[in-house]
XYZ file of C-alpha atoms in Angstrom:
784
model
C 149.170 78.457 113.988
C 150.125 81.240 111.553
C 152.495 80.883 108.602
C 154.066 83.882 106.824
C 155.978 83.490 103.579
C 158.535 86.010 102.341
C 155.970 88.072 100.407
C 153.446 88.438 103.250
C 155.842 89.462 106.012
C 155.237 93.097 105.013
C 151.920 94.700 105.868
C 150.285 91.727 107.588
C 149.061 92.252 111.162
C 147.615 89.122 112.811
C 147.207 89.209 116.585
C 148.888 86.344 118.473
C 148.718 85.041 122.049
C 150.707 86.968 124.638
C 153.019 83.966 125.223
C 153.287 82.942 121.579
C 156.579 81.764 120.193
C 157.710 82.389 116.643
C 160.277 80.529 114.546
C 162.196 82.707 112.073
C 164.252 81.127 109.280
C 167.225 82.851 107.663
C 168.273 82.428 104.027
C 171.610 83.152 102.413
C 170.292 86.316 100.639
C 168.268 87.833 103.516
C 169.017 91.414 104.553
C 168.278 93.279 107.733
C 165.073 94.909 106.433
C 163.434 91.582 105.559
C 164.615 90.131 108.898
C 163.079 93.058 110.846
C 159.786 92.859 108.884
C 159.447 89.167 109.671
C 160.441 89.499 113.355
C 158.006 92.305 114.057
C 154.988 90.213 113.045
C 155.223 89.427 116.782
C 153.976 92.680 118.238
C 154.700 91.618 121.844
C 158.424 90.899 121.700
C 159.864 91.489 125.151
C 156.372 91.366 126.691
C 155.885 87.617 126.757
C 156.267 86.731 123.078
C 159.545 85.117 121.916
C 161.349 84.413 118.647
C 163.639 81.496 117.863
C 166.022 81.584 114.882
C 166.499 78.473 112.758
C 169.581 78.232 110.543
C 170.670 75.348 108.410
C 174.375 74.395 108.812
C 175.257 75.803 105.398
C 173.869 79.267 106.224
C 175.535 79.163 109.668
C 178.892 78.372 108.085
C 178.374 81.119 105.501
C 177.668 83.632 108.262
C 180.833 82.669 110.154
C 183.003 82.940 107.032
C 181.604 86.294 105.934
C 181.840 87.783 109.453
C 185.450 86.609 109.730
C 186.252 87.995 106.289
C 184.708 91.324 107.213
C 186.957 91.511 110.302
C 184.060 91.381 112.715
C 185.307 90.797 116.295
C 182.886 88.177 117.525
C 182.845 87.453 121.302
C 182.806 83.769 122.188
C 179.998 82.288 124.280
C 180.619 81.557 127.944
C 179.870 78.104 129.426
C 176.854 79.586 131.232
C 175.476 80.966 127.931
C 175.885 77.576 126.368
C 174.066 75.811 129.204
C 171.146 78.268 129.048
C 171.003 77.952 125.327
C 171.095 74.155 125.400
C 168.366 74.014 128.059
C 166.099 76.472 126.219
C 166.318 74.990 122.753
C 164.879 71.491 122.570
C 165.836 71.346 118.922
C 169.553 71.936 119.528
C 171.798 69.715 117.479
C 174.138 67.107 118.932
C 177.110 69.248 117.960
C 175.755 72.147 119.985
C 175.232 69.901 123.044
C 178.888 68.682 122.801
C 180.005 72.263 122.569
C 178.122 73.102 125.810
C 179.764 70.114 127.590
C 183.232 71.084 126.369
C 182.761 74.673 127.554
C 181.787 73.384 131.040
C 184.819 71.133 131.315
C 182.844 67.907 131.274
C 183.038 65.192 128.629
C 180.327 63.126 127.037
C 181.006 59.470 126.323
C 184.715 59.992 126.925
C 185.097 62.362 123.930
C 187.022 65.107 125.669
C 188.313 66.585 122.419
C 184.922 66.870 120.704
C 184.410 70.319 119.128
C 181.361 71.758 117.299
C 181.443 71.878 113.551
C 180.485 75.601 113.585
C 180.757 77.997 116.536
C 177.487 79.040 118.111
C 176.236 82.522 117.124
C 174.888 85.383 119.144
C 171.975 87.649 118.138
C 174.480 90.427 117.536
C 176.346 88.156 115.094
C 173.158 87.510 113.094
C 172.393 91.223 113.002
C 175.880 92.042 111.826
C 175.683 89.478 109.029
C 172.293 90.853 107.879
C 173.708 94.384 107.751
C 176.600 93.067 105.627
C 174.064 91.496 103.222
C 172.135 94.791 102.990
C 175.357 96.633 102.124
C 176.189 94.054 99.448
C 172.688 94.441 97.903
C 172.979 98.228 97.796
C 176.428 97.968 96.221
C 175.152 95.636 93.511
C 172.244 97.941 92.659
C 174.594 100.914 92.503
C 176.937 99.105 90.119
C 174.046 98.182 87.776
C 172.774 101.768 87.727
C 176.201 103.085 86.825
C 176.433 100.492 84.045
C 173.148 101.726 82.581
C 174.324 105.330 82.739
C 177.501 104.419 80.841
C 175.487 102.530 78.170
C 173.237 105.563 77.619
C 176.254 107.532 76.408
C 176.844 105.525 73.237
C 173.117 104.746 72.752
C 172.270 108.461 72.649
C 175.016 109.108 70.103
C 173.801 106.236 67.921
C 170.199 107.524 68.049
C 171.296 111.012 66.984
C 173.249 109.624 64.037
C 170.254 107.516 62.970
C 167.850 110.476 63.103
C 170.269 112.656 61.148
C 170.731 110.125 58.348
C 167.349 108.410 58.065
C 166.879 109.598 54.485
C 169.759 107.439 53.356
C 167.852 104.393 54.633
C 164.618 105.091 52.656
C 163.545 102.574 50.036
C 163.366 103.953 46.539
C 159.815 104.159 45.074
C 160.598 101.828 42.179
C 161.985 99.229 44.620
C 158.899 99.552 46.853
C 156.554 99.006 43.873
C 158.542 95.991 42.791
C 158.496 94.606 46.324
C 154.710 95.029 46.610
C 154.072 93.233 43.323
C 156.452 90.442 44.263
C 154.776 90.117 47.665
C 151.381 89.723 46.022
C 152.816 86.702 44.204
C 152.079 84.782 41.023
C 149.697 81.991 42.141
C 146.092 82.460 43.218
C 142.967 80.418 43.925
C 139.573 80.987 42.318
C 136.270 79.434 43.396
C 135.309 79.081 39.709
C 138.623 78.557 37.864
C 140.614 76.743 40.512
C 144.329 77.674 40.390
C 145.262 80.702 38.240
C 148.365 82.809 37.605
C 149.509 86.403 37.611
C 147.680 87.170 34.404
C 144.394 87.370 36.305
C 145.519 90.595 38.030
C 147.788 92.224 35.428
C 146.554 95.604 34.268
C 143.923 95.835 37.041
C 143.554 97.714 40.271
C 144.036 95.202 43.076
C 142.055 95.273 46.313
C 143.874 93.209 48.933
C 141.077 92.021 51.238
C 142.639 91.047 54.567
C 140.156 88.929 56.531
C 139.599 89.391 60.237
C 141.337 87.150 62.721
C 139.320 84.208 64.006
C 139.990 85.159 67.638
C 136.820 85.317 69.689
C 137.610 88.756 71.118
C 138.212 90.436 67.765
C 135.867 92.132 65.342
C 132.241 92.081 64.551
C 131.104 89.526 61.993
C 128.454 91.941 60.724
C 131.146 94.511 59.831
C 133.061 91.957 57.748
C 129.823 90.764 56.132
C 128.973 94.351 55.076
C 132.488 94.753 53.676
C 132.131 91.520 51.659
C 128.810 92.741 50.208
C 130.384 96.070 49.234
C 133.320 94.302 47.574
C 130.914 92.013 45.716
C 129.036 95.035 44.354
C 132.252 96.743 43.197
C 133.612 93.508 41.700
C 130.394 92.924 39.754
C 130.334 96.457 38.307
C 134.056 97.039 37.662
C 135.290 93.465 37.200
C 137.043 94.299 33.907
C 139.396 96.736 35.652
C 139.200 95.742 39.298
C 140.192 92.508 41.033
C 139.955 91.435 44.683
C 142.558 89.164 46.316
C 141.516 87.574 49.603
C 144.277 87.215 52.221
C 142.972 84.961 54.990
C 143.990 85.104 58.641
C 142.470 81.722 59.551
C 144.584 79.134 61.291
C 142.627 76.137 59.966
C 142.002 75.065 56.359
C 138.340 74.316 57.118
C 137.705 77.891 58.228
C 139.443 79.204 55.113
C 137.311 77.033 52.813
C 134.073 78.075 54.527
C 134.909 81.773 54.152
C 136.209 81.608 50.552
C 133.448 79.322 49.209
C 131.024 82.211 48.534
C 133.586 84.766 47.277
C 133.644 85.371 43.478
C 137.237 86.688 43.432
C 140.788 85.410 43.925
C 142.588 84.366 47.090
C 146.133 83.698 48.242
C 146.358 79.913 48.784
C 146.039 78.800 52.379
C 149.300 76.854 52.154
C 151.241 80.061 51.350
C 151.353 81.064 54.996
C 154.687 82.916 54.673
C 153.304 84.968 51.783
C 150.171 85.845 53.713
C 152.269 86.879 56.714
C 154.558 88.985 54.515
C 151.610 90.872 53.059
C 150.164 91.555 56.500
C 153.522 92.737 57.842
C 154.155 94.902 54.765
C 150.960 96.878 55.154
C 150.760 96.706 58.971
C 147.457 94.847 59.108
C 145.988 94.122 62.527
C 143.285 91.688 63.563
C 140.372 93.616 62.030
C 139.192 93.181 58.440
C 140.878 95.723 56.142
C 141.183 96.531 52.417
C 144.343 97.927 50.739
C 144.056 99.334 47.184
C 147.081 98.925 44.879
C 147.221 100.367 41.334
C 148.461 98.544 38.235
C 152.083 99.724 38.822
C 152.230 98.568 42.438
C 151.673 101.978 44.065
C 149.629 101.873 47.257
C 146.510 103.978 46.647
C 145.228 103.775 50.232
C 145.300 101.462 53.194
C 141.764 102.500 54.118
C 140.197 100.956 51.049
C 137.259 99.557 53.034
C 135.745 103.023 53.402
C 136.150 103.790 49.704
C 134.665 100.433 48.654
C 131.656 100.886 50.954
C 131.201 104.440 49.661
C 131.245 103.174 46.070
C 128.681 100.482 46.910
C 126.448 103.065 48.607
C 126.752 105.331 45.571
C 125.756 102.479 43.273
C 122.730 101.690 45.453
C 121.723 105.366 45.479
C 121.953 105.566 41.679
C 119.803 102.459 41.357
C 117.243 103.863 43.796
C 117.210 107.127 41.863
C 116.569 105.273 38.611
C 113.727 103.339 40.235
C 112.267 106.592 41.534
C 112.350 108.140 38.055
C 110.631 105.044 36.705
C 107.910 105.261 39.378
C 107.389 108.970 38.633
C 106.924 108.244 34.925
C 104.450 105.504 35.768
C 102.535 107.905 38.058
C 102.382 110.502 35.249
C 100.960 107.934 32.842
C 98.453 106.754 35.462
C 97.395 110.350 36.178
C 96.829 111.000 32.487
C 94.690 107.866 32.201
C 92.657 108.823 35.265
C 92.133 112.346 33.916
C 90.793 110.920 30.649
C 88.474 108.570 32.576
C 87.305 111.496 34.748
C 86.473 113.597 31.694
C 84.493 110.680 30.266
C 82.529 110.280 33.535
C 81.823 114.008 33.697
C 80.391 113.891 30.182
C 78.211 110.928 31.190
C 76.965 112.695 34.354
C 76.060 115.949 32.638
C 72.502 114.803 31.708
C 71.993 113.544 35.236
C 73.052 116.896 36.695
C 70.447 118.648 34.519
C 67.802 116.158 35.659
C 68.791 116.730 39.285
C 68.439 120.500 38.799
C 64.911 120.046 37.436
C 64.029 117.861 40.461
C 65.346 120.544 42.823
C 63.226 123.146 41.051
C 60.169 120.922 41.453
C 60.876 120.491 45.151
C 61.277 124.230 45.524
C 57.794 124.800 44.142
C 56.080 122.731 46.875
C 53.597 124.638 49.055
C 52.862 124.449 52.777
C 49.950 122.101 52.116
C 52.172 119.723 50.130
C 54.637 119.451 53.037
C 52.098 118.740 55.793
C 52.721 114.974 55.702
C 56.492 115.406 55.840
C 56.305 117.914 58.698
C 54.021 115.645 60.694
C 56.279 112.648 60.064
C 59.527 114.251 61.210
C 58.111 116.306 64.077
C 58.947 115.184 67.645
C 55.743 114.873 69.718
C 55.932 116.128 73.282
C 54.930 114.009 76.272
C 51.850 115.195 78.140
C 52.671 116.841 81.502
C 50.553 114.407 83.515
C 52.165 111.408 81.770
C 55.661 112.747 82.432
C 54.763 113.440 86.062
C 53.520 109.874 86.526
C 56.725 108.521 84.893
C 58.951 110.586 87.207
C 57.026 109.462 90.293
C 57.309 105.797 89.256
C 61.045 106.145 88.639
C 61.520 107.758 92.076
C 59.589 104.980 93.801
C 61.633 102.323 91.945
C 64.897 103.955 93.030
C 63.730 103.967 96.677
C 62.726 100.303 96.393
C 66.179 99.368 95.052
C 67.800 101.284 97.932
C 65.639 99.323 100.352
C 66.948 96.036 98.951
C 70.525 97.314 99.109
C 70.119 98.080 102.815
C 69.310 94.458 103.644
C 71.758 92.675 105.923
C 72.980 89.093 105.793
C 70.844 88.053 108.733
C 67.707 89.457 107.079
C 68.415 87.535 103.862
C 69.108 84.358 105.827
C 65.784 84.861 107.653
C 64.093 84.990 104.241
C 65.564 81.608 103.243
C 65.063 79.955 106.631
C 61.524 78.485 106.221
C 61.406 75.127 104.487
C 58.021 76.051 103.012
C 56.075 79.272 102.490
C 52.533 80.436 102.136
C 50.863 81.235 98.824
C 51.651 84.974 99.093
C 55.403 84.449 99.602
C 55.469 81.608 97.063
C 53.926 83.867 94.402
C 56.535 86.559 95.107
C 59.357 83.977 94.955
C 58.011 82.660 91.647
C 58.132 86.106 90.057
C 61.680 86.673 91.297
C 62.822 83.288 89.978
C 61.331 84.138 86.588
C 63.273 87.419 86.522
C 66.634 85.728 87.185
C 66.161 82.510 85.118
C 65.812 80.183 88.112
C 63.333 77.338 88.487
C 60.155 78.975 89.790
C 59.674 77.109 93.083
C 60.399 77.816 96.745
C 63.274 75.301 96.994
C 65.183 76.835 94.077
C 64.491 80.322 95.422
C 66.023 79.423 98.802
C 69.066 77.648 97.322
C 69.916 79.995 94.464
C 68.439 83.439 95.041
C 68.091 83.917 98.810
C 71.887 84.065 99.257
C 73.745 87.081 100.608
C 75.178 89.169 98.936
C 74.094 87.576 95.632
C 70.445 88.583 96.038
C 71.256 92.229 96.740
C 73.745 92.356 93.840
C 71.224 90.856 91.406
C 68.532 93.365 92.283
C 70.951 96.320 92.170
C 72.228 95.313 88.703
C 68.823 94.361 87.277
C 68.111 95.981 83.889
C 64.381 96.453 83.481
C 64.763 97.037 79.726
C 65.847 93.399 79.239
C 62.869 91.689 80.871
C 61.943 88.540 78.961
C 58.352 88.280 77.644
C 57.622 85.376 80.011
C 58.899 87.411 82.966
C 56.750 90.375 81.909
C 53.621 88.239 81.784
C 54.457 86.734 85.191
C 54.860 90.260 86.608
C 51.470 91.322 85.233
C 49.788 88.251 86.716
C 51.382 88.875 90.122
C 50.354 92.561 90.183
C 46.792 91.783 89.151
C 46.447 89.022 91.769
C 48.185 90.675 94.723
C 46.253 92.524 97.432
C 47.192 94.914 100.181
C 46.355 92.241 102.749
C 49.131 90.019 101.286
C 51.750 92.422 102.670
C 51.321 91.096 106.208
C 51.624 87.479 105.076
C 54.800 88.227 103.129
C 56.274 90.030 106.137
C 55.436 87.146 108.447
C 57.236 84.629 106.230
C 60.099 86.613 104.687
C 60.590 89.379 107.225
C 62.041 92.707 106.162
C 63.711 91.089 103.158
C 60.386 89.781 101.849
C 58.741 93.205 102.259
C 61.641 94.930 100.481
C 61.449 92.477 97.563
C 57.655 92.876 97.329
C 58.028 96.655 97.214
C 60.666 96.354 94.504
C 58.475 94.090 92.328
C 55.464 96.421 92.630
C 57.633 99.485 91.890
C 59.037 97.734 88.827
C 55.551 96.978 87.529
C 54.441 100.590 88.117
C 57.532 101.942 86.314
C 56.985 99.651 83.321
C 53.378 100.733 83.037
C 54.295 104.441 83.158
C 57.061 103.939 80.575
C 54.645 102.139 78.205
C 52.141 104.967 78.458
C 54.826 107.570 77.755
C 56.076 105.551 74.790
C 52.574 105.357 73.287
C 52.180 109.087 73.798
C 55.360 109.859 71.833
C 54.866 107.569 68.823
C 55.539 109.246 65.501
C 52.906 109.710 62.806
C 52.595 106.967 60.244
C 53.815 107.705 56.731
C 52.296 106.533 53.471
C 54.009 103.910 51.321
C 55.105 106.527 48.815
C 56.607 108.711 51.580
C 58.357 105.714 53.133
C 59.875 104.680 49.796
C 61.077 108.218 49.111
C 62.676 108.509 52.556
C 64.457 105.176 52.197
C 65.783 106.194 48.784
C 67.154 109.497 50.098
C 68.748 107.782 53.081
C 70.408 105.207 50.818
C 71.820 108.009 48.692
C 73.240 109.728 51.783
C 74.629 106.468 53.242
C 72.388 106.508 56.353
C 71.528 103.086 57.836
C 70.351 101.403 61.015
C 68.475 104.366 62.498
C 65.972 103.645 65.272
C 63.006 104.624 63.069
C 62.257 106.030 59.644
C 61.494 109.440 61.098
C 65.062 109.811 62.344
C 66.399 108.832 58.926
C 64.160 111.347 57.208
C 65.137 114.111 59.622
C 68.818 113.570 58.905
C 68.131 113.308 55.167
C 66.247 116.618 55.158
C 69.067 118.229 57.131
C 71.613 116.871 54.615
C 69.694 117.982 51.537
C 68.019 121.074 52.886
C 70.583 123.403 51.347
C 69.352 122.566 47.844
C 65.542 122.371 48.452
C 64.637 126.036 48.706
C 61.151 127.251 47.795
C 60.256 129.809 45.152
C 62.711 132.320 43.891
C 66.009 132.809 45.661
C 66.089 135.704 48.085
C 68.777 137.634 49.895
C 68.636 135.318 52.966
C 69.157 132.074 51.032
C 72.840 131.964 51.931
C 71.987 132.302 55.617
C 69.394 129.482 55.420
C 71.852 127.292 53.525
C 74.468 127.907 56.196
C 72.014 126.957 58.932
C 71.013 123.768 57.090
C 74.637 122.853 56.575
C 75.229 123.403 60.284
C 72.320 121.094 61.140
C 73.691 118.472 58.748
C 77.120 118.700 60.318
C 75.591 118.480 63.804
C 73.627 115.355 62.838
C 76.667 113.683 61.334
C 78.771 114.661 64.348
C 76.158 113.181 66.693
C 76.172 109.899 64.764
C 79.965 109.797 64.826
C 79.922 110.558 68.554
C 77.606 107.611 69.224
C 79.826 105.342 67.154
C 82.906 106.524 69.044
C 81.237 105.888 72.409
C 80.319 102.376 71.307
C 83.921 101.717 70.243
C 85.251 103.103 73.523
C 82.866 100.895 75.473
C 83.938 97.873 73.413
C 87.623 98.630 74.024
C 87.029 99.088 77.766
C 85.095 95.809 77.945
C 87.839 93.982 76.039
C 90.483 95.442 78.338
C 88.523 94.401 81.451
C 88.105 90.855 80.130
C 91.834 90.574 79.395
C 92.687 91.930 82.860
C 90.288 89.465 84.510
C 91.824 86.567 82.576
C 95.345 87.700 83.458
C 94.427 87.948 87.147
C 92.721 84.555 87.103
C 95.431 82.738 85.140
C 97.488 81.830 88.278
C 94.326 80.518 89.942
C 93.544 78.303 86.947
C 97.137 77.040 86.889
C 96.818 76.188 90.596
C 93.554 74.343 89.925
C 95.138 72.344 87.078
C 98.094 71.417 89.297
C 95.809 70.180 92.079
C 93.697 68.203 89.582
C 96.794 66.448 88.229
C 97.876 65.475 91.753
C 94.475 63.934 92.466
C 94.884 61.403 89.643
C 97.147 59.270 91.873
C 94.935 59.435 94.974
C 92.281 56.919 93.912
C 92.886 54.521 96.797
C 92.761 57.363 99.346
C 89.405 58.598 98.024
C 88.052 55.048 97.983
C 88.916 54.744 101.677
C 87.195 58.079 102.353
C 84.012 57.118 100.477
C 83.747 53.892 102.493
C 83.209 56.012 105.622
C 80.009 58.051 104.921
C 79.818 59.302 108.523
C 83.178 61.118 108.132
C 81.832 62.921 105.060
C 79.078 64.662 107.047
C 80.996 65.222 110.292
C 83.881 67.273 108.868
C 82.972 70.778 107.646
C 85.873 70.955 105.181
C 84.928 67.628 103.576
C 81.250 68.596 103.371
C 81.836 72.022 101.781
C 84.421 70.627 99.352
C 82.167 67.851 98.081
C 79.202 70.233 97.824
C 81.257 72.665 95.715
C 82.561 69.918 93.425
C 79.076 68.486 92.897
C 77.653 71.899 91.964
C 80.499 72.710 89.578
C 80.620 69.385 87.768
C 76.829 69.009 87.637
C 75.531 72.403 86.461
C 71.900 73.073 85.762
C 70.621 71.436 82.570
C 67.073 72.451 81.530
C 66.727 69.305 79.413
C 67.259 67.058 82.447
C 65.503 69.004 85.174
C 63.729 66.016 86.707
C 66.837 63.853 86.871
C 68.940 66.722 88.213
C 66.411 67.617 90.852
C 66.165 63.995 91.982
C 69.960 63.713 92.136
C 70.303 66.875 94.225
C 67.787 65.513 96.741
C 70.132 62.608 97.460
C 72.464 62.743 100.488
C 75.793 64.379 99.865
C 77.822 61.119 100.292
C 75.664 59.452 97.642
C 76.199 62.334 95.220
C 79.964 62.230 95.835
C 80.129 58.467 95.243
C 78.177 58.709 92.012
C 80.338 61.609 90.799
C 83.704 59.970 91.592
C 82.821 56.582 90.078
C 81.594 54.402 92.934
C 80.167 51.254 91.345
C 80.003 47.502 91.558
C 82.450 45.748 89.273
C 81.609 42.536 87.430
C 82.301 39.435 89.435
C 82.546 41.368 92.709
C 80.141 41.033 95.621
C 80.774 44.525 97.053
C 80.967 47.988 95.570
C 84.141 50.033 95.217
C 85.742 52.910 93.374
C 86.209 52.250 89.655
C 89.616 53.568 88.657
C 88.508 54.251 85.098
C 85.533 56.311 86.312
C 87.772 58.057 88.852
C 90.181 58.955 86.042
C 87.228 60.426 84.133
C 86.328 62.400 87.268
C 89.893 63.817 87.452
C 89.672 64.687 83.740
C 86.488 66.654 84.434
C 88.323 68.518 87.184
C 91.051 69.455 84.685
C 88.458 70.532 82.087
C 86.476 72.683 84.523
C 88.527 75.893 83.861
C 87.907 75.645 80.111
C 84.175 75.096 80.726
C 84.155 78.254 82.840
C 85.851 80.291 80.118
C 83.586 78.932 77.357
C 80.430 79.684 79.385
C 79.245 76.106 79.920
C 78.862 76.823 83.633
C 75.673 78.770 84.309
C 76.269 82.403 85.194
C 73.594 82.566 87.876
C 75.460 79.839 89.803
C 78.656 81.888 90.089
C 77.821 84.096 93.119
C 76.657 81.118 95.163
C 79.690 79.021 94.209
C 82.030 81.935 94.955
C 80.472 82.390 98.406
C 80.802 78.665 99.071
C 84.484 78.751 98.043
C 85.101 81.729 100.359
C 83.659 79.820 103.279
C 85.663 76.742 102.333
C 88.881 78.773 102.222
C 88.178 80.129 105.707
C 87.454 76.695 107.203
C 90.398 74.884 105.546
C 92.952 77.592 106.300
C 95.571 76.400 108.757
C 94.430 72.771 108.746
C 97.063 70.134 108.272
C 96.770 66.657 106.840
C 97.421 65.112 110.235
C 94.319 66.821 111.686
C 91.943 65.289 109.119
C 90.640 61.775 108.989
C 91.135 61.795 105.211
C 94.072 64.087 104.243
C 93.435 63.649 100.502
C 90.475 66.033 100.784
C 92.850 68.999 101.292
C 94.082 68.885 97.688
C 90.495 68.738 96.427
C 89.677 71.670 98.742
C 92.582 73.662 97.269
C 91.203 72.984 93.787
C 87.747 74.174 94.854
C 89.190 77.322 96.473
C 91.126 78.265 93.321
C 88.074 77.749 91.076
C 85.872 79.750 93.466
C 88.295 82.685 93.581
C 88.423 82.716 89.783
C 84.615 82.733 89.608
C 84.485 85.608 92.082
C 86.977 87.731 90.112
C 85.405 86.980 86.730
C 81.802 87.558 87.882
C 82.590 91.256 88.483
C 82.292 91.784 84.723
C 78.716 90.505 84.639
């Protein structure tokens, strides 16, 4: 079904069924064009689509009267036409049916003289009537156009007369002034004085301040605020000859009071709405804030007074700033004079010291070669013996090869190293040394659980800094090297495989490199200075501002370079300027080197800070995920109690086992003060550890054990606090690689598992918490 109103019969093209039937209504004012536009919405007329015309009796009668008046010869319908029409139109009226019966010669209900109220119409009749309506519409339009043309004749003449005599309509200046003053009025409001009269503005230049309209789409409040500040400045400075009158545009008294409350000038009362409107109409004020300046006689100075007022305020501010600048310059001159007097006084006080310093320089210049032997020996840089340097290079090369050998280890080789539950004395001694290096309990069990993990072991060895070996680790290394034998190599290889041999080679290479470095260091030690020489060097360095050097010899070398220009020997010669230039160059080079080291340290600090911030930013979503999972677990106490009652399910499911192992290691980090208790707890079965950690206990008055909700709440609180403990360093750093590897494995095993596939679905949320913490540990451990 499609409905077209009068407006949409033009331009609309909606496809209809091939046998569709349309109903077209005719109004009393319709013309042929509108009729054709509506009829041709049916694109298939004559090809299956049909149109039926509906006319109300009034329109039908109108059509008959107008056609008869126009002298249209309308052919009457035949009886056959009437029968066809009556059979085809189910909506035919009773009058039409009687008309069909009368035309056929038959009678209905004995009414032989029944006649239709209006004769039936043909399609040609409708078309003729529509054409008549179109002609009437065109005639009406033509008559109106001719009427307009006639009116333009006298309008044009009147306009010409008005343009020719406009000067006679001008208002005389004295009348305009009087009208302006009368429009301003005689009653005003003042925030301080209340109601006041015309005397407040007599003899003054008046600034009519027209406020902006309160419409939401008008004006910028900041513009009006700047204008108010400028007017306030002008009113304060020229108040004896200048007065402001506020003309509000507000529609509510409350808005007017709020705006006028902070204005120190006059205002047209809010109740004088006609007066405010007259002033706005007189000066042609729009919706924006505007200022009109009027002199004492009523002449309009300018309607763009806002620009002049703002310019005056800016000028006043500039004059004030200029005065302040002059005052500051005078103060600077006085301060400069005082400083010059103080400088002259200090120069007079330093004059004796300068003479004393000159005598000291002369005494230094008279020193002989013999006198400077101690200084030369102290600042000289001893050279390393060739054989010592050769041994150091060979040890460094062997250490590098040993590190490469550890890097080449595979995961299976490392797992083979940790496979035996116990080891022989040779492998145990090697494991003890390695545990001492990396701050792990020196026993075979701790070595297997904490060090023999891939890739943590390889990463630790590759990043090991031999310059930071603890004294206890150094002594353990010396004991191992002194006790080891060549025959122990086979025993280590039998127990630890290729990984054990690679670690043994690395330990021996480390010991050899440390020994060679110690010998080279002893060979390059500087000569010892006397107490007098040491005191003199420290004094010179303090004078030059040199601190924190690695040794006194370095300080003295820089001090000599800094003061060498003024410590010449004997009488000055022609090459003194060249020597002084060289010494100054050495001084500059030394200072530049110190500044370069300081800059590198700052750059390193900035890079480290940037890396830490980036790691925290990358790990922030993981910590948020962990906190969310920990909060969800607080309501799962009954589910975890059900899980803990089934210890067999804890060991059978890989996801449950890895999750509980990770949680136990994170919430129970290594504590050196409680080593025995911690070791005993870690030897317990995993279900027992999980029960103890989550709060499994026997309540008072109960015969069986169960999950204590208060202890479980404390367990959930520890889960929420774990991220902060990681950031504050409470979790041991050497545990991070192992925990990260465990979390990676847990993520792989729990991926894709649904709650319906697990005996205890609550473990999935705890596994998600463990995965998030492990990923954060893995990302943050890259900085270590």
